[in-house]
Short mmCIF file of C-alpha atoms and ligand atoms in Angstrom, two decimals:
data_model
loop_
_atom_site.label_atom_id
_atom_site.label_comp_id
_atom_site.label_asym_id
_atom_site.label_seq_id
_atom_site.Cartn_x
_atom_site.Cartn_y
_atom_site.Cartn_z
CA MET E 60 82.31 115.42 105.31
CA PHE E 61 82.80 112.18 103.49
CA THR E 62 84.21 109.38 105.52
CA LEU E 63 84.93 105.67 105.16
CA TYR E 64 83.95 105.09 108.85
CA LYS E 65 80.48 105.63 110.41
CA THR E 66 79.79 105.74 114.09
CA TRP E 67 76.74 105.04 116.22
CA HIS E 68 75.86 105.06 119.93
CA PRO E 69 74.46 101.90 121.52
CA ILE E 70 72.13 102.43 124.40
CA ALA E 71 73.93 102.47 127.78
CA SER E 72 72.15 101.62 130.99
CA PRO E 73 73.41 102.75 134.40
CA PHE E 74 73.20 99.01 135.38
CA ASP E 75 75.51 97.70 132.61
CA PRO E 76 78.05 95.33 134.12
CA CYS E 77 80.94 96.51 132.03
CA LYS E 78 82.04 99.96 131.24
CA PRO E 79 79.82 100.89 128.30
CA ILE E 80 81.29 101.52 124.83
CA VAL E 81 79.62 104.83 124.03
CA GLU E 82 80.60 105.10 120.40
CA LYS E 83 80.96 102.17 117.99
CA THR E 84 82.66 102.53 114.57
CA PHE E 85 82.18 100.49 111.43
CA SER E 86 83.91 100.49 108.00
CA THR E 87 82.02 101.62 104.97
CA PRO E 88 84.62 101.04 102.20
CA PRO E 89 84.66 102.91 98.89
CA ASN E 90 83.10 100.09 96.84
CA LEU E 91 79.81 100.96 98.52
CA TYR E 92 79.74 104.43 96.93
CA ILE E 93 81.21 104.19 93.49
CA GLY E 94 78.83 101.94 91.50
CA PHE E 95 80.11 100.80 88.19
CA GLN E 96 83.75 102.04 87.95
CA PRO E 97 83.87 105.24 85.84
CA PRO E 98 86.64 105.60 83.16
CA ASN E 99 89.95 107.49 83.76
CA LEU E 100 90.10 107.21 87.56
CA PRO E 101 93.45 108.27 89.07
CA GLN E 102 96.02 105.36 89.32
CA PHE E 103 98.86 104.52 91.66
CA SER E 104 102.22 103.86 90.09
CA PRO E 105 102.74 100.09 89.31
CA GLN E 106 105.11 99.83 92.38
CA GLU E 107 102.66 101.67 94.66
CA ALA E 108 99.77 99.51 93.45
CA LEU E 109 101.60 96.27 94.24
CA ARG E 110 101.91 97.46 97.71
CA ALA E 111 98.44 99.03 98.17
CA GLY E 112 96.58 96.08 96.73
CA THR E 113 94.80 98.19 94.13
CA LEU E 114 95.62 100.22 91.11
CA TRP E 115 92.88 102.62 91.81
CA LYS E 116 93.36 105.37 94.32
CA ALA E 117 89.57 105.76 94.88
CA PHE E 118 89.36 102.20 96.08
CA TYR E 119 92.28 102.40 98.52
CA ASP E 120 91.07 102.17 102.12
CA PRO E 121 93.73 100.67 104.41
CA TYR E 122 92.70 99.44 107.78
CA TYR E 123 94.74 99.90 111.01
CA ASN E 124 94.10 98.38 114.42
CA PRO E 125 91.95 101.16 116.12
CA PHE E 126 93.34 100.09 119.47
CA GLU E 127 96.80 101.26 118.30
CA LYS E 128 96.09 104.86 117.54
CA ALA E 129 99.80 105.68 117.29
CA LYS E 130 100.13 103.51 114.29
CA GLY E 131 97.44 105.28 112.43
CA GLY E 132 94.38 103.50 113.80
CA ILE E 133 90.94 105.29 113.81
CA PRO E 134 90.16 105.85 117.47
CA ARG E 135 87.01 104.10 118.95
CA MET L 63 94.38 75.01 83.11
CA TRP L 64 96.39 76.95 85.57
CA ILE L 65 99.96 78.21 85.50
CA TYR L 66 101.75 78.43 88.83
CA GLU L 67 104.19 81.12 89.72
CA LYS L 68 106.53 80.06 92.52
CA LYS L 69 106.15 83.25 94.59
CA LEU L 70 103.55 84.86 96.81
CA GLN L 71 101.22 87.53 95.68
CA TYR L 72 102.50 89.79 98.41
CA PRO L 73 105.52 89.16 100.61
CA VAL L 74 104.53 87.55 103.94
CA ARG L 75 106.67 88.67 107.00
CA VAL L 76 105.97 87.64 110.57
CA SER L 77 108.01 89.44 113.22
CA THR L 78 106.89 87.81 116.45
CA CYS L 79 106.85 84.13 117.64
CA ASN L 80 103.13 84.05 118.45
CA PRO L 81 101.39 80.74 117.72
CA THR L 82 98.13 82.25 119.11
CA LEU L 83 97.90 84.38 116.05
CA ALA L 84 97.99 81.25 113.95
CA LYS L 85 94.87 80.08 115.74
CA TYR L 86 93.13 83.30 114.71
CA LEU L 87 94.47 83.27 111.11
CA VAL L 88 93.23 79.85 110.52
CA GLU L 89 89.75 81.33 110.36
CA GLN L 90 90.82 82.73 106.87
CA TYR L 91 92.32 79.35 105.89
CA GLY L 92 89.41 76.91 106.50
CA GLY L 93 86.70 79.10 107.95
CA ALA L 94 83.24 79.85 106.47
CA ASP L 95 84.38 83.18 104.90
CA GLY L 96 88.01 82.14 104.42
CA GLU L 97 90.04 81.91 101.35
CA LEU L 98 89.39 78.21 100.56
CA SER L 99 85.68 78.79 100.68
CA ALA L 100 86.04 81.78 98.41
CA ALA L 101 88.16 80.04 95.82
CA LEU L 102 85.97 76.93 95.68
CA ARG L 103 82.81 78.99 95.64
CA TYR L 104 83.77 81.16 92.71
CA LEU L 105 85.43 78.40 90.56
CA ASN L 106 82.36 76.25 91.03
CA GLN L 107 79.71 78.86 90.25
CA ARG L 108 81.23 79.93 87.06
CA TYR L 109 79.97 76.92 85.18
CA SER L 110 76.33 78.03 85.51
CA ILE L 111 76.67 81.85 85.24
CA PRO L 112 76.14 83.98 82.19
CA ASP L 113 79.25 84.03 80.03
CA LYS L 114 79.80 87.71 80.49
CA VAL L 115 80.90 87.19 84.06
CA ILE L 116 82.51 83.69 83.83
CA GLY L 117 86.01 85.32 83.39
CA LEU L 118 85.57 87.42 86.50
CA LEU L 119 84.74 84.40 88.62
CA THR L 120 87.69 82.60 87.24
CA ASP L 121 90.08 85.47 87.87
CA ILE L 122 88.90 86.19 91.48
CA GLY L 123 88.60 82.43 92.24
CA THR L 124 92.25 81.96 91.12
CA GLU L 125 93.45 85.03 93.11
CA GLU L 126 91.78 83.50 96.22
CA PHE L 127 94.15 80.58 95.99
CA ALA L 128 97.07 83.04 96.01
CA HIS L 129 95.47 84.55 99.22
CA LEU L 130 95.19 81.00 100.59
CA GLU L 131 98.84 80.51 99.95
CA MET L 132 99.68 83.72 101.82
CA ILE L 133 97.59 82.81 104.88
CA ALA L 134 99.12 79.28 104.80
CA THR L 135 102.62 80.94 104.79
CA MET L 136 101.74 83.01 107.76
CA ILE L 137 100.31 80.15 109.82
CA TYR L 138 103.28 77.96 108.87
CA LYS L 139 105.79 80.66 110.04
CA LEU L 140 103.91 81.11 113.34
CA THR L 141 103.70 77.40 114.19
CA LYS L 142 106.65 75.53 112.52
CA ASP L 143 108.89 75.89 115.41
CA ALA L 144 106.26 75.72 118.17
CA THR L 145 106.77 73.11 120.84
CA PRO L 146 103.84 71.06 122.05
CA GLU L 147 103.96 73.30 125.17
CA MET L 148 103.68 76.44 122.98
CA MET L 149 100.87 74.90 121.04
CA LYS L 150 98.97 74.11 124.07
CA ALA L 151 99.59 77.68 125.54
CA ALA L 152 98.26 78.96 122.28
CA GLY L 153 95.01 76.99 122.54
CA LEU L 154 96.26 74.63 119.86
CA GLY L 155 96.77 71.58 122.08
CA ASP L 156 93.78 69.79 120.49
CA HIS L 157 95.02 70.69 117.05
CA TYR L 158 98.44 69.29 118.00
CA ALA L 159 96.94 66.02 119.14
CA ILE L 160 95.39 65.27 115.76
CA HIS L 161 97.79 67.07 113.39
CA ASP L 162 101.14 67.78 115.05
CA ASN L 163 102.19 71.23 113.63
CA ALA L 164 100.60 70.48 110.30
CA LEU L 165 98.11 72.91 108.68
CA TYR L 166 94.62 71.78 108.35
CA TYR L 167 91.38 73.28 106.82
CA GLU L 168 89.54 74.13 109.94
CA ASN L 169 88.25 77.44 111.42
CA SER L 170 89.63 79.25 114.48
CA SER L 171 87.52 77.11 116.80
CA GLY L 172 88.97 73.92 115.13
CA VAL L 173 85.80 72.96 113.25
CA PRO L 174 86.84 71.18 109.90
CA TRP L 175 85.90 72.95 106.57
CA THR L 176 82.65 71.84 105.02
CA ALA L 177 81.17 72.46 101.57
CA SER L 178 78.02 73.73 103.29
CA TYR L 179 79.90 77.08 103.72
CA ILE L 180 79.49 77.69 100.07
CA GLN L 181 76.58 77.72 97.72
CA ALA L 182 75.69 77.53 94.11
CA LYS L 183 72.09 78.42 93.40
CA GLY L 184 72.11 78.48 89.69
CA ASP L 185 70.49 81.89 89.84
CA PRO L 186 73.14 84.46 88.83
CA ILE L 187 71.81 87.35 90.99
CA ALA L 188 71.47 85.01 94.01
CA ASP L 189 75.06 83.67 93.41
CA LEU L 190 76.59 87.09 92.95
CA TYR L 191 74.89 88.56 96.08
CA GLU L 192 76.28 85.70 98.02
CA ASP L 193 79.79 86.45 96.68
CA ILE L 194 79.45 90.09 97.59
CA ALA L 195 78.43 89.07 101.11
CA ALA L 196 81.34 86.66 101.27
CA GLU L 197 83.72 89.44 100.36
CA GLU L 198 82.36 91.92 102.94
CA LYS L 199 82.52 89.09 105.68
CA ALA L 200 86.02 88.26 104.78
CA ARG L 201 86.88 92.05 104.89
CA ALA L 202 85.45 92.11 108.42
CA THR L 203 87.28 89.07 109.53
CA TYR L 204 90.56 90.66 108.40
CA GLN L 205 89.67 93.71 110.50
CA TRP L 206 89.05 91.60 113.58
CA ILE L 207 92.30 89.60 113.15
CA ILE L 208 94.19 92.98 112.68
CA ASN L 209 92.63 94.08 115.95
CA LEU L 210 93.78 91.01 117.71
CA SER L 211 97.35 91.11 116.32
CA ASP L 212 100.06 93.35 117.55
CA ASP L 213 102.61 92.09 114.78
CA PRO L 214 103.05 95.08 112.44
CA ASP L 215 104.60 93.00 109.52
CA LEU L 216 101.77 90.42 109.67
CA ASN L 217 99.20 93.18 109.82
CA ASP L 218 100.76 94.70 106.71
CA GLY L 219 100.11 91.51 104.87
CA LEU L 220 96.59 91.27 106.33
CA ARG L 221 95.90 94.86 105.15
CA PHE L 222 96.77 93.99 101.56
CA LEU L 223 94.40 91.03 101.72
CA ARG L 224 91.63 93.18 103.20
CA GLU L 225 92.09 95.65 100.34
CA ARG L 226 91.70 92.89 97.79
CA GLU L 227 88.37 91.90 99.41
CA ILE L 228 87.20 95.49 98.80
CA ILE L 229 88.16 95.26 95.18
CA HIS L 230 86.58 91.88 94.81
CA SER L 231 83.31 93.15 96.28
CA GLN L 232 83.45 96.04 93.81
CA ARG L 233 83.89 93.71 90.85
CA PHE L 234 80.99 91.50 91.84
CA LEU L 235 78.80 94.62 92.24
CA GLU L 236 79.81 95.55 88.68
CA ALA L 237 78.92 91.96 87.57
CA VAL L 238 75.48 92.44 88.91
CA GLU L 239 75.21 95.84 87.06
CA ILE L 240 76.31 94.06 83.84
CA LEU L 241 73.71 91.26 84.23
CA LYS L 242 70.85 93.62 85.22
CA ASP L 243 71.63 96.15 82.50
CA GLU L 244 68.79 96.81 80.02
CA GLN L 245 69.99 95.66 76.55
CA GLY L 246 72.37 98.19 75.04
CA LYS L 247 71.69 101.10 77.34
CA LYS L 248 75.07 101.18 79.09
CA LYS L 249 78.48 101.64 77.79
CA PHE L 250 81.35 99.46 78.92
CA PHE L 251 85.06 100.16 79.09
FE1 FE2 X 79 88.17 87.83 97.96
#
């Protein structure tokens, strides 16, 4: 499944002083995948685009604080 | 020449009195990957870049000043009414000693902005790759500031600015595609 976030698992030692973070997440935004923008991509309406920060739906990738899951954050 | 529109690119709202957030935000004001660096980097590089992509550097460099203005507005709102005590509690006591509540081009650790944050190599690919890296670094910085902030209105503005970094990175990638293109093989729109 295509996702705009990837995860990896840092090595955790039983002697780590802090509670290990077993899974780390990083952003891989859409600009990494599309290459030269193809013609006729779907657009937001002008009003939506002004809020979203882009006219192009394919490039829209809003970021939410992952520590606030309730507000739409991607859990870590 | 520039034409100034007396409004922000995106409305800036700050809902909590939290000068500590200003300390973090100033990274995007006068930090290495901040908006000032971005604007000055692109507007300077455009003189020695192939003419096909000059317009792109002008457009994005200009937009970076609009972002700088949004960041300035956020910092201003967060600090304009802060007392010396509040500045001190926010880790901005040393800033206050020098600047009162004025804004200054420095990073979140108080290091003044320097031109060595930006480069102009004269080599179009080297310059555009620096620009792509700068956009991705600015995108990451916005993520970390959003993670540090619990102000939903402020984060809404930061989310918009982060999205613009994604678009800028995309356009610089396309600029590389244009410059590396073998004569006449690709169609443009
Ligand atoms: Fe940018």
